[in-house]
Short mmCIF file of C-alpha atoms in Angstrom, two decimals:
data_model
loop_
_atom_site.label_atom_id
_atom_site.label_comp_id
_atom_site.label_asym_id
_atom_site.label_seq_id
_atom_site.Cartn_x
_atom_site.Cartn_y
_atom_site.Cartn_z
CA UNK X 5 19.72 -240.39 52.80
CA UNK X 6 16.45 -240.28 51.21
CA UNK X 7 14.20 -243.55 52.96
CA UNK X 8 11.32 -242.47 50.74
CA UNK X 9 11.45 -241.74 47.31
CA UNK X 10 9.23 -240.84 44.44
CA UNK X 11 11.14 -240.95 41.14
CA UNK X 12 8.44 -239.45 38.97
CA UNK X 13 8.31 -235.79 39.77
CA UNK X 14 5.32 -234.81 37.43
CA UNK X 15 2.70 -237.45 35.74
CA UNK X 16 -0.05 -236.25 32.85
CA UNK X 17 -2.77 -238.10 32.01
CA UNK X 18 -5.98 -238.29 30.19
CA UNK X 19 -9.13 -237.67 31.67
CA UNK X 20 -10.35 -241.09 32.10
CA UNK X 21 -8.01 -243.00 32.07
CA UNK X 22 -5.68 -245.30 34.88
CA UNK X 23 -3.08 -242.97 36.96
CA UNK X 24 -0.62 -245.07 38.58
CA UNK X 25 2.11 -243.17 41.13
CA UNK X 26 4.88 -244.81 42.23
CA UNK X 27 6.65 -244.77 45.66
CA UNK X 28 10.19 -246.83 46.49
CA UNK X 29 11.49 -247.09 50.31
CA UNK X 30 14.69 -248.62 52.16
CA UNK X 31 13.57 -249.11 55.46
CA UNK X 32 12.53 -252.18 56.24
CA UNK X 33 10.83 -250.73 59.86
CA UNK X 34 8.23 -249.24 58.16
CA UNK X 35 5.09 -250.70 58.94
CA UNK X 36 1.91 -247.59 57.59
CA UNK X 37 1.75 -246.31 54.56
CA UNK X 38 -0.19 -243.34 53.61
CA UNK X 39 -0.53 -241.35 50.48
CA UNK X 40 -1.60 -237.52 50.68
CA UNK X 41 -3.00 -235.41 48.17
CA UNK X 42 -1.69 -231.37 48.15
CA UNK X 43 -3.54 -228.55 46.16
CA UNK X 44 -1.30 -225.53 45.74
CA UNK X 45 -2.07 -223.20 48.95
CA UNK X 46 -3.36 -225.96 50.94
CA UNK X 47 -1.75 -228.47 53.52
CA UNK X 48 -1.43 -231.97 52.41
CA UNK X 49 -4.77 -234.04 53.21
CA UNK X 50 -4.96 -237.52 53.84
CA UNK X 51 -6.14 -240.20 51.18
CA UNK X 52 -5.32 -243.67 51.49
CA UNK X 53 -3.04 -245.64 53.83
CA UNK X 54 -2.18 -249.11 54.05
CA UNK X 55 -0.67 -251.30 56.95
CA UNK X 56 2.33 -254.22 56.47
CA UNK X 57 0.22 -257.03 56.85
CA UNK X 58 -1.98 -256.23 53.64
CA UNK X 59 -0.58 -255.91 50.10
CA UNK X 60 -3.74 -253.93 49.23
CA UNK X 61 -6.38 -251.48 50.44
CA UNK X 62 -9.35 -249.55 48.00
CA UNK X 63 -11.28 -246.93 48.77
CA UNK X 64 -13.39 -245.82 45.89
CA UNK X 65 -11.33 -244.87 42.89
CA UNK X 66 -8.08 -245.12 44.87
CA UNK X 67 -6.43 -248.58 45.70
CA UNK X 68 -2.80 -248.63 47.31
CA UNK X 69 -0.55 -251.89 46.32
CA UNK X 70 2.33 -252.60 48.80
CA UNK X 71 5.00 -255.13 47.74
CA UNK X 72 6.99 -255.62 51.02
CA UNK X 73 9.81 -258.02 49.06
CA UNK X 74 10.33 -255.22 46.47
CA UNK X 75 9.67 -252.24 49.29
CA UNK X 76 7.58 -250.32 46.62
CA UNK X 77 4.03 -249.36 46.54
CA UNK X 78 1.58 -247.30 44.07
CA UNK X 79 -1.24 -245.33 44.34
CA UNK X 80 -4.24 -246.41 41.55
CA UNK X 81 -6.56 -243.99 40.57
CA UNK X 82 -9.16 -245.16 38.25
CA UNK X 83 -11.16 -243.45 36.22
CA UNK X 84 -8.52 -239.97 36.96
CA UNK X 85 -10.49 -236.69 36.81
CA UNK X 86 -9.46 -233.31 36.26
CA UNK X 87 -9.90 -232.53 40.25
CA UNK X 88 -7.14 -235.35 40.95
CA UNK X 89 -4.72 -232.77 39.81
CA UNK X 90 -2.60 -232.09 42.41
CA UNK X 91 1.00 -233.35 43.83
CA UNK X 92 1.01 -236.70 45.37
CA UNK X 93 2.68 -237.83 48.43
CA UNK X 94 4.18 -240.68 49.82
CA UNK X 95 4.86 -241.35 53.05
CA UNK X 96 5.91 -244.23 56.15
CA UNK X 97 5.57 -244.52 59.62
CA UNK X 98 7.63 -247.12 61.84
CA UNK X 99 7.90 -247.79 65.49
CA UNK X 100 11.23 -247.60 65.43
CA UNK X 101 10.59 -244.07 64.49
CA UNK X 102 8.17 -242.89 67.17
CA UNK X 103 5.59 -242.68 64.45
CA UNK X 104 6.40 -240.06 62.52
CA UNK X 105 6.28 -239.46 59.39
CA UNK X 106 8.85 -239.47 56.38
CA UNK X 107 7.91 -238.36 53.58
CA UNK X 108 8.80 -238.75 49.53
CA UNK X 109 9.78 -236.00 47.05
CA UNK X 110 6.15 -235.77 45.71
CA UNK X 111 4.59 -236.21 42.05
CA UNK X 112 2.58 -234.15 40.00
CA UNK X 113 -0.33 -235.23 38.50
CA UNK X 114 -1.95 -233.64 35.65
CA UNK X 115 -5.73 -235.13 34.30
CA UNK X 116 -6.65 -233.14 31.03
CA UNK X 117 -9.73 -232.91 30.04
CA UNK T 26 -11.21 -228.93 55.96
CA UNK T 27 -9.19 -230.32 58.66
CA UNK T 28 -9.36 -228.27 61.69
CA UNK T 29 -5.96 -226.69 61.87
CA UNK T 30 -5.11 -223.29 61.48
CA UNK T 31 -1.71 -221.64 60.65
CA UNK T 32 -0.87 -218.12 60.85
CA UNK T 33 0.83 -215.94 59.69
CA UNK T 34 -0.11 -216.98 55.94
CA UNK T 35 3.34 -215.61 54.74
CA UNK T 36 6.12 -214.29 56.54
CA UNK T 37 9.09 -212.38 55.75
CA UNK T 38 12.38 -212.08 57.96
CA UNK T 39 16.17 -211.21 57.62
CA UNK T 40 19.13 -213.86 57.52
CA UNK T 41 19.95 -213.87 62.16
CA UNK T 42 16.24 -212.56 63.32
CA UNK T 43 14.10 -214.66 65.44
CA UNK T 44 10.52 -216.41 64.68
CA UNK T 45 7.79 -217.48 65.97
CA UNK T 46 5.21 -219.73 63.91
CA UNK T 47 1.72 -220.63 65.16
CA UNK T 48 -0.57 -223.42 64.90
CA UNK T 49 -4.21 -223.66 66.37
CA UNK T 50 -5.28 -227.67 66.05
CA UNK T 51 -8.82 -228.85 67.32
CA UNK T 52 -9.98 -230.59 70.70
CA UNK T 53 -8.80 -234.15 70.75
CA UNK T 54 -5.90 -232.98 68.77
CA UNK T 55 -3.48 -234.16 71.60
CA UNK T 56 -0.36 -235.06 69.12
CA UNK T 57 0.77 -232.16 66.77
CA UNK T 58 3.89 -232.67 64.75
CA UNK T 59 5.93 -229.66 62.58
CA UNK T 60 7.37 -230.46 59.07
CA UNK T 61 9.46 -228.10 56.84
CA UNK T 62 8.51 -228.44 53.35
CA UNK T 63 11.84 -226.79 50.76
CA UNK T 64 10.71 -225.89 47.23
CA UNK T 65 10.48 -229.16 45.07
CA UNK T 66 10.53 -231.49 47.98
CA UNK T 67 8.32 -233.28 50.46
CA UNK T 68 7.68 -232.12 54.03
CA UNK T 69 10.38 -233.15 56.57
CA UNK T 70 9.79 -233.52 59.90
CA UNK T 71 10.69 -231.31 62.59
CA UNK T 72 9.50 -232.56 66.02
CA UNK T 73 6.29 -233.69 67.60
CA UNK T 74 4.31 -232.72 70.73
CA UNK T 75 2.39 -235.00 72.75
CA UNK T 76 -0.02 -233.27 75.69
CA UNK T 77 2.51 -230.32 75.79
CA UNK T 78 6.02 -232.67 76.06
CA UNK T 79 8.35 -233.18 72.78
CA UNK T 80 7.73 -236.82 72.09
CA UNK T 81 10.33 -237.32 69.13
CA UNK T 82 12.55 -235.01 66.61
CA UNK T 83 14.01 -235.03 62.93
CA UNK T 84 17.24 -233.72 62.32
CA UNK T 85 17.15 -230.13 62.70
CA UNK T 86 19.35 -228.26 65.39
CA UNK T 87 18.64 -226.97 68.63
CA UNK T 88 17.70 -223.14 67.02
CA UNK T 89 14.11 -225.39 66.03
CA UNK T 90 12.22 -225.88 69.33
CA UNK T 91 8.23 -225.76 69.76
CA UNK T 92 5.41 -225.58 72.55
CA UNK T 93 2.08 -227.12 73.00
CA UNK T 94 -0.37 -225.76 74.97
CA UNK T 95 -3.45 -226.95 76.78
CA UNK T 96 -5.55 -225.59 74.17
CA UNK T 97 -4.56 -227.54 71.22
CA UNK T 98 -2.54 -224.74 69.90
CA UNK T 99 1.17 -224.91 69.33
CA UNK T 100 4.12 -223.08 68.40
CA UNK T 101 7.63 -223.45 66.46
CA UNK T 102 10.07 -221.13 67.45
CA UNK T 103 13.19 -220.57 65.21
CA UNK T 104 16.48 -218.61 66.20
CA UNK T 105 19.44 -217.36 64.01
CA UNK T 106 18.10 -217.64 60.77
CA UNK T 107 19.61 -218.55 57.79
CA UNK T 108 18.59 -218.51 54.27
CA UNK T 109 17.73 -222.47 53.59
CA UNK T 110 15.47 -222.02 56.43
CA UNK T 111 13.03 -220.45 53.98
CA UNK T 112 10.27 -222.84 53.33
CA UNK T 113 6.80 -224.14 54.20
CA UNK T 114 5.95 -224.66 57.55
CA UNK T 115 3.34 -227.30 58.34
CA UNK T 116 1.62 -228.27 61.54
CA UNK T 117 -0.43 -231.32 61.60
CA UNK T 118 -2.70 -232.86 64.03
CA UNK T 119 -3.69 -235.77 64.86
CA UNK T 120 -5.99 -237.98 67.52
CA UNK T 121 -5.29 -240.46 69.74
CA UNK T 122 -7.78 -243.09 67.96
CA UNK T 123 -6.21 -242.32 64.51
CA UNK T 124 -2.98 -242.67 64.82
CA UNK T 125 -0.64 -241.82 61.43
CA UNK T 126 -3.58 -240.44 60.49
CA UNK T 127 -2.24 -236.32 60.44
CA UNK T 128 -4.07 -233.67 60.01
CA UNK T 129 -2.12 -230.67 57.89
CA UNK T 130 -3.16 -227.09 58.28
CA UNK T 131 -2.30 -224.90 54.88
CA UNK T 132 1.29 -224.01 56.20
CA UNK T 133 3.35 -220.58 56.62
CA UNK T 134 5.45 -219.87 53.70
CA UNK T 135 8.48 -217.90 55.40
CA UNK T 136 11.07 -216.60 53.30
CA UNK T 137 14.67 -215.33 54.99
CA UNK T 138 16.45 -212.49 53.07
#
């Protein structure tokens, strides 16, 4: 039973231009949202997170939407460069969990130049 | 860079031996939680350590247990392997003040045969 999912395994896009990843969950205990960023060899590092009580949180080129009626949110990069390419992760937190993390399937993103 | 070490790098091991994985987080580090990342799919989580006592644990059997130590280092211990236990094995860290907020070291990639 997969609480987190992330239906786009791989993304390209142009230098430039808007990424948007996608991320879909069923458990309505989540409360934190966090997205994590994964070059090959390397652990996954933390880039954006977002609480329940906002819909949306920026940070430089990334912005994370949450829609708590729909239980989706996306990760906005804007302008994408070449260095966002990496694999994208999703992932919740809940009380009801003891804080830990679940995680999504991951996306790929490719920027080309 | 986030702080936390994982060695060995790579690991190989036959299907029934015994292993031991190791994790070095920094000071303040006091929560340090193990995932298990299969080919193609996000990290899952194993258990979590708070000041050296298990403080919550995915669904994984009793061969998966772990240590903390006083000096921010930790351990996952695996018995009986079987093949699907290949995978990435990731520590993370995180403080006290930033909770959710995990730290990842770059994982051991151990591969049963």
């Amino acid at each position: 039973d997969q609480q987190v999912k992330q239906n786009s395994p791989s993304l390209s896009v142009q230098e430039g231009r808007i990424s948007i990843l996608n991320c879909d969950y069923t458990n309505s205990m989540f409360d934190y949202f966090l997205w994590y960023k994964k070059y090959p060899a390397e652990g996954p590092t933390f880039l954006i997170s977002i609480s329940s009580i906002k819909d949306k949180n920026e940070d430089g080129r990334f912005t994370v939407f949450l829609n708590k009626s729909a239980k989706h949110l996306s990760l906005h990069i804007v302008p994408s460069q070449p260095g966002d390419s990496a694999v994208y992760f999703c992932a919740a937190s809940g009380e009801d969990a003891g804080n830990m993390l679940t995680f999504g399937g991951g996306t790929r993103l490719m920027v080309k130049p | 860079e986030t702080g936390v070490t994982q060695s060995p790098t790579h690991l190989i091991k036959t299907r029934g031996q015994q292993v031991t994985l190791r994790c070095s987080s920094q000071s303040g580090h006091n929560t340090v939680s193990w995932y298990q990342q299969a080919l193609g799919q996000g990290p899952q989580f194993i258990f979590q350590y708070y000041r050296e006592e298990e403080n919550g644990r995915g669904n994984f059997p009793p061969r998966f247990s772990g240590l903390q130590f006083p000096n921010y280092s930790s351990e996952l211990n695996v018995n009986a392997l079987e093949l699907d236990d290949s995978a990435l094995y990731l520590c993370a860290g995180e403080m006290d003040s930033l909770v959710d907020t995990q730290y990842f070291g770059p994982g051991t990639r151990l591969t049963v045969l």
